Amino acid sequence: MKINKLYKYLFIAFLTFGCSDEDIFEIDPDSIVIENFFQTEEEFTLAIRGAYNRMKTVGYYGGSGASGDLIITGDLLSDNLITNAEGRGSNFRSHNWQYNDNTIPTAIYDQAYRIISRANLVLDNVGNLPEGEFKNRITAEALALRAIVHFDVARFFSQIPTQSSGASGSLGIAYLETFDPILLPSRLSTVSEVYERINADLDRAVSLMVPGPAPEIGRFDLNAIRGLITRVALYEGDYERVIQFGQPVIDAEAPAAASQLATLWTSASSQGVLFELPFIVSDPLLDSNYSQGTGASMLAEYSVDRAFFDLYDQATEPERHAAYFQINNNWIVCNKYINGALQTGLNNGRYLRVEEVILNVAEAHFLSSSPNESRALATLDLLRNVRYSSFTGGESGSDLFDSIMLERRKELAFESSDRWFTLKRLQNVPGIPDIYKQGVIRSGNGYLADGTGTAPAELRLPAGDHRWQLPIQQVYIDQNPNIQQNPGY
Amino acid sequence: MKTKFSGFLTLLLAFVVHVSFAQEKTVTGIITDQDGLPLPATTVLVKGTTNGTSSDFDGNYSIKANQGDVLVYSFVGYKSKEVVVGASSTINVTLAEDAEALAEVIITARSIFDVGNEIDNGVSAMSSEDLKTVVNTVSIDRALQGNLAGVNVVSANQAPGATANVIVRGAFSPTGGLQNPLYVVDGTYMNAEDLVSVNSNNIESVQVLTDASQTALYGSRGANGVVIITTKRGKKGEASITLNTRSGWSNRFPIRTPLMNSRQKLEYENKLAGVVNPVTGNPLGLGVARTAAEIDELAQIDNPWEDILYNTGLSSSYNLSITNGSDNSTNRFSLGYDSEEGIVEGYEGFQRISASLGNNTTINESLNFGYTVSGAYSVIDDPRDRRNVQSPFWSELNNNPYATLYVQNPDGSFVLDDRGERIFNRSGINSFGYQVLDEVFGTDQERRNLRIFGSAFFEALITPELKVRTQIGANYDRTQNENFLRPSALLNSFIGTQGTKSDVSSDRLDYNWRNEITYAKSFGDHNMSATVASEYTKDNFYRIELNGRTFPNDFQNTQNLAGTIDPDSETSRFGISRFGYIGALKYNFANKYFINGYFRRDGSSLAGLDNQYGNFFGASVAWDIAKESFMDSADWVNSLKFAGSWGTLGNDNVLGLYSNFTTISTAGVLYGNNPAAIPSVTVANPNATWETNEKFNVGIAFELLQNSRLRGKIDYFTDTRSDFLFEQEFAFESGSYTSFINAGESKTSGWEFDLSYDIFRNPDGFNLTVFGNITGLEYEITDLVQDQFLIAFPGGQVVHEVGLEPFTFNLVRYVGVDPSNGDALYLDSDDNVTNVFSAQDAVPIEGKSVLPEFFGGFGLNASYKGFDISTNFNYSAGNYVYNLTALNSYDFGGSSARNNRFVGAENFWTQPGDTNVLPRPTVNGLESNSTQFLQDASYLAWRNLTLGYTLDGDALRNVPINFIRMYVQAQGLAIWSGFDGNPEIGDGSTEDNNAVDVAGAYSAYTYPRVRSFNFGVDINF
């Protein structure tokens, strides 16, 4: 019995040796509780990189193979590309403007707001930093990122201020200025309110940003923010502002020389790049938006329209011709992303280059309320001089505008959806030829290199059509009933 | 005192004697011990048969037997006794105590965690006999299909080594779809994916606990039901050796929807090429126009992709078990090898070596210990399970029959590559221009698991009434995944690599530790016991991932040889801990009236930090009506029990890991070459707490007519989940975060009927038993914190809304084709017909949800002398599946017509007046998110047919063999359903599933059904 008692006490001790809260407290070994973060400069650096990093996803630069990234969406919605009938038919509906609230051309809306929330998280905590250059830089970066990503949503999903006479008063987008996961925001009721906020953020960013180069690749510096301002201002028709912020950028940054184009489009060189997303081995491959594989085993999603290809002159601009195009399997395909320096198909995401700023400023001089054609021409020639071995030049009047637009279409093809936005924003710009105000007019060519083969089923998207504003995916509305669908869907 | 205590504990034994036999004579009597005290629950068996009964609490028994039969009386802890039935109808027996066997008394009367046999309702069970006829070599969960009332088993897919979804009484989680139960193997907690480590040859019984009173003791993890698997134990006596062998083969089960042959597909493409835009008159650019001569030529190639991608998969299984028992110790050892190739060309399937060792030892009269340890090493080589061209199953349905396997010259000879190998043809094969055999032969993947699990206990009787016990169960799993893309694979050219390799290794150790004190005492007819216990469980997980690229050749692939190691290589870990106190009281009067009660308080590391604990309690009553004196005259009633229970259980397993913190992490995030930090998608909800599952059950269990010829039970139950956990998705505009919330209440109610009837019973002649079960279920969301929750899956949505079944489909209503112009017509949200598809017109489709309304199974067992035959069927009705496979295979839009189609895809609108057709082709193709391909997935399946012959007794007198059983078995014989394709949908596609996917919501391209044949021999020495 004695030994039994011993056991009894032993086991009762086991039982009553209960557990406390600590025994069921588990803390994640792989992450840091957010309240304990944002204490050091290094932590802010990590967080701002995390915000930029989300641009390496489908909609921006995700390389999913679904042809929905910023580097192709605007091209396949307009007249640079034709569905390759031997490809997988990626984003085929969008190419024919058959999108609806169930199937939309790009995931940029979803991704943009994730980036915004990360930028807002940094901004909400930036008060933890001591006053000084570091704080100013981080604040400026987060503000500029928040502004420009909102701008991307606005230009796809709302009207662009210069798009129609009623554009500024038409429905805007939700503009988020704090990190709050449970908010159910509404769209701002007008486009002009959206642009006011974008400009306010960009103005603050530019005033805070420390001059000089960014601390590392993939971060905004002062010229990047100025360049972004020229893009926004051009869409608003504020040409003086384009010139004001664009000229210092042009003065400071040289465009890539013709001889640098090949390495620019392997990402070995970044000449002229104002802001890019850095890609490393194991990151997504951007070429899959256009094609996969090389040589005879290539499979292409989209071919370049022969009529567009013919705008390039192999004799006078062989470097750009070679950097942009490849003829393979009797298709003309986009070559910009195939030849990665680190790996085939692996390239940085070029969000803004000085070449665009040059074109923005040239256009602004031409369209300014006090037009200056000679400065427009001189600015345009900054680019033409480094693209062509020879060109006629010396244009004036609508010829000059034609040349600015031609150079814009050629230089910025397959890069930042510029063609779509150009055709969208020019629809109500006064003083330009009518041809720029008619929306998309496709050549009717087929997908083969000689222009034959299956042509797009739809060839025209007239100006003023509701489809210039992409539909809000119904699931976004399901999740947030305060979001209003665009008219026509 | 010891005697009584032993007797009482024996009542807790989990044996269920279902069968008796027809006879002219009823033998009755009383069984007592040496002291003249009655021995309850003593087994009385007619020797050489499985027919038996057990004595009641007063030691009385009644059994039908032939004169000359031998009755065997056995009671654990006593020496068995055999008595020949003579002329007398009364046989009173006294059993002598067997001191040597005492250990077993205590050991088998284990713990409050064991299921008693005093209540039948709330438990569904299969014995080793039941399992013998249906068991699949490696998958025990699939063997349960259709055999257990209240338990719906849907195989996730039929890949070798794959697991099944086991759904107990319609258990579901509003967030993640169906919820698998907790598996308890000899006291060790396991997940569904661990089950493949359990060799089915070692299983003694499977019990599924469905109601609150039985499940409560597993409270914190038992809310979705508990499956208790008990493995075989050693027995006292001579050593016994059993060898089980089995071999067989399996093939692709017919796909049930014919695919086009070459000519049909070519004519379809031709027809489609003629379709023009009705407004512009321009061709749509779909299909390919060919001349009749071109079609004739191409149609000569009619490549059967099914034959190319699949072959006959061989399987084999060997298992050796040895048991012995000495005076104070019993042992069992087993060693097994199983292999199952699977049906996909180029993969080796599943192989497993398993072993187990068990021992129970008596130290002295009051101290015992025991353990079981099992280990399994398995290797799986299966194809990827994607929804694209890299899946053999996708390719089977989509590869054009007119495309050749290899690249050929015009003269028919094969083009060879620079290594002299034939080249897989990609021309015209499908819209991806890729042949899956490049994936099959160009990748090398293998998953290796080493699983070791077991439990050990130590217990002591401090006084005859007071027992203390401690038990530890642990489950260790080491998983290693290697995935190698060979440098020669064409896939490299698409992704810009020269060979890639991924090595993933993980370690998981889960353990639970229980301590309990039980006090049990009887006063006359009053029997009671009280238990207090505590339980701590802990899960630990650690993972290493190493990715590299650029390899020198196809055959060497260690990361040493990688040109570069990818920067996303990483390690990670997690832990989950839970702690609970349990109190339980049991009382019965004369083993006629039973009252049990329990209470438990559980804390979970997963719950919100302000709300980590939950309190749960319940009670049950039972009445053994047959023991009442007023039933004495009812000869046709052999057993009749009523049981009722009510109680609450907690469930925390929906909560995400560390979802009680909002965190920010650099894990796996690189921006350029620099680390970056991103906030977690899940934001903390400090109030998220245990979901409470309130279970109510009433039922009767009976054995009626001519000595239990008709056996069965009927249950009615309700299952109310209040504060159910849901992963709420917040607005996209606010950053697409989620949080776990207690979102509402759902109610499931239903009936279970489980019957078996012996049509013929003759121990020396023909026996035939038919059995069947049916479970009917109704489900409803009864409360919700917001109007609705929508959950998307590929192709559509389901919705939770008050008043509707959970997972009701939420789709745009398709109403057919406008005969005048071929437009697809839909109803808008105001019920007006429209030809404009818009997702905002999606509405809940009432009465059509993912969840079945009825399911069950039926079959028969028959025997004649040494021969036995058994077969079983199962069925499911009332559940709907979004048939994404059919949508894809009838579609004409985009590039889809460049893939092979289902026969019938050519039946689209071409001219005014066409009815019963698919819509007029457009570049858009068929819209997803509509009801057009929402299909009733009800089915009836013929699962199994087994024919066996057993040789024993006199025939083997001169050889040292006790018995030999030989059998042939066919599985997956037939299926009847109106569904296009396989109606039994577990996972649409395991690789593409994400957390919010709803199991069974949509069909995709997962590993297909198989039909298999086996031949087996079991020998016992």
mmCIF file of N, CA, C and O in Angstrom, chain B residues 218-261:
data_model
loop_
_atom_site.group_PDB
_atom_site.id
_atom_site.type_symbol
_atom_site.label_atom_id
_atom_site.label_comp_id
_atom_site.label_asym_id
_atom_site.label_seq_id
_atom_site.Cartn_x
_atom_site.Cartn_y
_atom_site.Cartn_z
ATOM 1 N N TYR B 218 -12.310 13.455 -27.273
ATOM 2 C CA TYR B 218 -11.330 13.999 -28.223
ATOM 3 C C TYR B 218 -11.657 15.443 -28.531
ATOM 4 O O TYR B 218 -11.243 15.984 -29.533
ATOM 5 N N GLY B 219 -12.414 16.023 -27.635
ATOM 6 C CA GLY B 219 -13.103 17.290 -27.801
ATOM 7 C C GLY B 219 -12.444 18.331 -28.655
ATOM 8 O O GLY B 219 -13.040 18.812 -29.603
ATOM 9 N N SER B 220 -11.208 18.696 -28.351
ATOM 10 C CA SER B 220 -10.672 19.861 -29.034
ATOM 11 C C SER B 220 -10.436 19.563 -30.499
ATOM 12 O O SER B 220 -10.279 20.464 -31.296
ATOM 13 N N ARG B 221 -10.403 18.295 -30.861
ATOM 14 C CA ARG B 221 -10.112 18.007 -32.261
ATOM 15 C C ARG B 221 -11.162 17.096 -32.879
ATOM 16 O O ARG B 221 -11.016 16.678 -34.017
ATOM 17 N N GLY B 222 -12.208 16.795 -32.134
ATOM 18 C CA GLY B 222 -13.141 15.784 -32.596
ATOM 19 C C GLY B 222 -14.430 16.304 -33.198
ATOM 20 O O GLY B 222 -15.333 15.526 -33.490
ATOM 21 N N ALA B 223 -14.525 17.615 -33.409
ATOM 22 C CA ALA B 223 -15.807 18.168 -33.835
ATOM 23 C C ALA B 223 -16.225 17.695 -35.218
ATOM 24 O O ALA B 223 -17.393 17.752 -35.576
ATOM 25 N N ASN B 224 -15.293 17.239 -36.018
ATOM 26 C CA ASN B 224 -15.635 16.715 -37.336
ATOM 27 C C ASN B 224 -15.719 15.203 -37.331
ATOM 28 O O ASN B 224 -15.616 14.553 -38.368
ATOM 29 N N GLY B 225 -15.905 14.629 -36.143
ATOM 30 C CA GLY B 225 -15.951 13.175 -36.032
ATOM 31 C C GLY B 225 -14.561 12.621 -35.745
ATOM 32 O O GLY B 225 -13.545 13.288 -35.944
ATOM 33 N N VAL B 226 -14.543 11.422 -35.243
ATOM 34 C CA VAL B 226 -13.284 10.778 -34.898
ATOM 35 C C VAL B 226 -13.291 9.384 -35.508
ATOM 36 O O VAL B 226 -14.276 8.655 -35.396
ATOM 37 N N VAL B 227 -12.229 9.037 -36.182
ATOM 38 C CA VAL B 227 -12.086 7.689 -36.704
ATOM 39 C C VAL B 227 -11.036 6.989 -35.849
ATOM 40 O O VAL B 227 -9.890 7.430 -35.782
ATOM 41 N N ILE B 228 -11.472 5.952 -35.172
ATOM 42 C CA ILE B 228 -10.565 5.228 -34.306
ATOM 43 C C ILE B 228 -10.138 3.949 -34.989
ATOM 44 O O ILE B 228 -10.966 3.107 -35.340
ATOM 45 N N ILE B 229 -8.876 3.837 -35.225
ATOM 46 C CA ILE B 229 -8.338 2.647 -35.870
ATOM 47 C C ILE B 229 -7.549 1.884 -34.827
ATOM 48 O O ILE B 229 -6.638 2.429 -34.201
ATOM 49 N N THR B 230 -7.971 0.652 -34.620
ATOM 50 C CA THR B 230 -7.286 -0.181 -33.646
ATOM 51 C C THR B 230 -6.542 -1.260 -34.396
ATOM 52 O O THR B 230 -7.128 -1.962 -35.223
ATOM 53 N N THR B 231 -5.272 -1.362 -34.137
ATOM 54 C CA THR B 231 -4.515 -2.387 -34.845
ATOM 55 C C THR B 231 -4.531 -3.680 -34.038
ATOM 56 O O THR B 231 -4.868 -3.709 -32.855
ATOM 57 N N LYS B 232 -4.171 -4.725 -34.725
ATOM 58 C CA LYS B 232 -4.225 -6.044 -34.090
ATOM 59 C C LYS B 232 -3.166 -6.137 -32.996
ATOM 60 O O LYS B 232 -2.093 -5.552 -33.110
ATOM 61 N N ARG B 233 -3.514 -6.894 -31.983
ATOM 62 C CA ARG B 233 -2.630 -7.069 -30.841
ATOM 63 C C ARG B 233 -2.239 -8.532 -30.719
ATOM 64 O O ARG B 233 -2.917 -9.411 -31.238
ATOM 65 N N GLY B 234 -1.203 -8.746 -29.989
ATOM 66 C CA GLY B 234 -0.810 -10.121 -29.711
ATOM 67 C C GLY B 234 -1.828 -10.801 -28.812
ATOM 68 O O GLY B 234 -2.574 -10.137 -28.080
ATOM 69 N N LYS B 235 -1.878 -12.129 -28.902
ATOM 70 C CA LYS B 235 -2.792 -12.880 -28.038
ATOM 71 C C LYS B 235 -1.974 -13.893 -27.270
ATOM 72 O O LYS B 235 -0.941 -14.377 -27.729
ATOM 73 N N LYS B 236 -2.490 -14.210 -26.142
ATOM 74 C CA LYS B 236 -1.823 -15.234 -25.349
ATOM 75 C C LYS B 236 -1.917 -16.571 -26.044
ATOM 76 O O LYS B 236 -2.873 -16.856 -26.753
ATOM 77 N N GLY B 237 -0.887 -17.363 -25.817
ATOM 78 C CA GLY B 237 -0.947 -18.706 -26.366
ATOM 79 C C GLY B 237 0.164 -18.928 -27.359
ATOM 80 O O GLY B 237 1.159 -18.202 -27.381
ATOM 81 N N GLU B 238 -0.033 -19.950 -28.177
ATOM 82 C CA GLU B 238 1.015 -20.325 -29.108
ATOM 83 C C GLU B 238 1.265 -19.240 -30.131
ATOM 84 O O GLU B 238 0.379 -18.480 -30.489
ATOM 85 N N ALA B 239 2.465 -19.239 -30.592
ATOM 86 C CA ALA B 239 2.798 -18.278 -31.634
ATOM 87 C C ALA B 239 1.991 -18.583 -32.885
ATOM 88 O O ALA B 239 1.699 -19.729 -33.193
ATOM 89 N N SER B 240 1.600 -17.549 -33.539
ATOM 90 C CA SER B 240 0.813 -17.704 -34.752
ATOM 91 C C SER B 240 1.437 -16.831 -35.831
ATOM 92 O O SER B 240 1.847 -15.695 -35.561
ATOM 93 N N ILE B 241 1.503 -17.383 -37.029
ATOM 94 C CA ILE B 241 2.117 -16.645 -38.131
ATOM 95 C C ILE B 241 1.091 -16.524 -39.247
ATOM 96 O O ILE B 241 0.472 -17.520 -39.630
ATOM 97 N N THR B 242 0.890 -15.314 -39.725
ATOM 98 C CA THR B 242 -0.043 -15.114 -40.830
ATOM 99 C C THR B 242 0.688 -14.445 -41.980
ATOM 100 O O THR B 242 1.444 -13.494 -41.763
ATOM 101 N N LEU B 243 0.462 -14.981 -43.159
ATOM 102 C CA LEU B 243 1.048 -14.370 -44.342
ATOM 103 C C LEU B 243 -0.088 -13.964 -45.275
ATOM 104 O O LEU B 243 -0.941 -14.772 -45.618
ATOM 105 N N ASN B 244 -0.129 -12.680 -45.624
ATOM 106 C CA ASN B 244 -1.123 -12.199 -46.586
ATOM 107 C C ASN B 244 -0.392 -11.799 -47.859
ATOM 108 O O ASN B 244 0.576 -11.046 -47.800
ATOM 109 N N THR B 245 -0.855 -12.311 -48.966
ATOM 110 C CA THR B 245 -0.255 -11.884 -50.238
ATOM 111 C C THR B 245 -1.368 -11.506 -51.191
ATOM 112 O O THR B 245 -2.482 -12.021 -51.114
ATOM 113 N N ARG B 246 -1.043 -10.621 -52.062
ATOM 114 C CA ARG B 246 -2.053 -10.178 -53.009
ATOM 115 C C ARG B 246 -1.331 -9.587 -54.219
ATOM 116 O O ARG B 246 -0.316 -8.897 -54.073
ATOM 117 N N SER B 247 -1.841 -9.865 -55.406
ATOM 118 C CA SER B 247 -1.311 -9.231 -56.607
ATOM 119 C C SER B 247 -2.475 -8.878 -57.497
ATOM 120 O O SER B 247 -3.520 -9.529 -57.450
ATOM 121 N N GLY B 248 -2.248 -7.891 -58.311
ATOM 122 C CA GLY B 248 -3.338 -7.524 -59.197
ATOM 123 C C GLY B 248 -2.914 -6.470 -60.188
ATOM 124 O O GLY B 248 -1.739 -6.133 -60.306
ATOM 125 N N TRP B 249 -3.893 -5.981 -60.893
ATOM 126 C CA TRP B 249 -3.612 -4.946 -61.867
ATOM 127 C C TRP B 249 -4.784 -3.985 -61.922
ATOM 128 O O TRP B 249 -5.898 -4.318 -61.510
ATOM 129 N N SER B 250 -4.525 -2.804 -62.426
ATOM 130 C CA SER B 250 -5.608 -1.837 -62.569
ATOM 131 C C SER B 250 -5.491 -1.104 -63.894
ATOM 132 O O SER B 250 -4.416 -1.014 -64.484
ATOM 133 N N ASN B 251 -6.622 -0.600 -64.357
ATOM 134 C CA ASN B 251 -6.714 0.117 -65.620
ATOM 135 C C ASN B 251 -7.579 1.350 -65.445
ATOM 136 O O ASN B 251 -8.336 1.461 -64.491
ATOM 137 N N ARG B 252 -7.477 2.221 -66.422
ATOM 138 C CA ARG B 252 -8.307 3.414 -66.460
ATOM 139 C C ARG B 252 -9.774 3.001 -66.493
ATOM 140 O O ARG B 252 -10.175 2.185 -67.328
ATOM 141 N N PHE B 253 -10.578 3.565 -65.604
ATOM 142 C CA PHE B 253 -12.030 3.375 -65.659
ATOM 143 C C PHE B 253 -12.548 4.195 -66.841
ATOM 144 O O PHE B 253 -12.056 5.290 -67.089
ATOM 145 N N PRO B 254 -13.534 3.691 -67.574
ATOM 146 C CA PRO B 254 -14.013 4.459 -68.743
ATOM 147 C C PRO B 254 -14.381 5.900 -68.361
ATOM 148 O O PRO B 254 -14.911 6.133 -67.279
ATOM 149 N N ILE B 255 -14.075 6.829 -69.268
ATOM 150 C CA ILE B 255 -14.258 8.234 -68.903
ATOM 151 C C ILE B 255 -15.714 8.684 -68.959
ATOM 152 O O ILE B 255 -16.050 9.758 -68.514
ATOM 153 N N ARG B 256 -16.586 7.877 -69.510
ATOM 154 C CA ARG B 256 -18.033 8.106 -69.455
ATOM 155 C C ARG B 256 -18.518 9.245 -70.339
ATOM 156 O O ARG B 256 -19.697 9.580 -70.316
ATOM 157 N N THR B 257 -17.639 9.878 -71.072
ATOM 158 C CA THR B 257 -18.083 10.883 -72.043
ATOM 159 C C THR B 257 -17.219 10.684 -73.272
ATOM 160 O O THR B 257 -16.006 10.870 -73.203
ATOM 161 N N PRO B 258 -17.789 10.277 -74.382
ATOM 162 C CA PRO B 258 -16.943 9.961 -75.532
ATOM 163 C C PRO B 258 -16.215 11.183 -76.072
ATOM 164 O O PRO B 258 -16.770 12.290 -76.132
ATOM 165 N N LEU B 259 -14.970 10.958 -76.434
ATOM 166 C CA LEU B 259 -14.186 11.994 -77.092
ATOM 167 C C LEU B 259 -14.329 11.834 -78.592
ATOM 168 O O LEU B 259 -14.598 10.738 -79.099
ATOM 169 N N MET B 260 -14.122 12.920 -79.318
ATOM 170 C CA MET B 260 -14.186 12.832 -80.778
ATOM 171 C C MET B 260 -13.032 11.982 -81.296
ATOM 172 O O MET B 260 -11.932 12.029 -80.754
ATOM 173 N N ASN B 261 -13.311 11.225 -82.357
ATOM 174 C CA ASN B 261 -12.209 10.581 -83.063
ATOM 175 C C ASN B 261 -11.698 11.551 -84.124
ATOM 176 O O ASN B 261 -12.208 12.667 -84.260
#
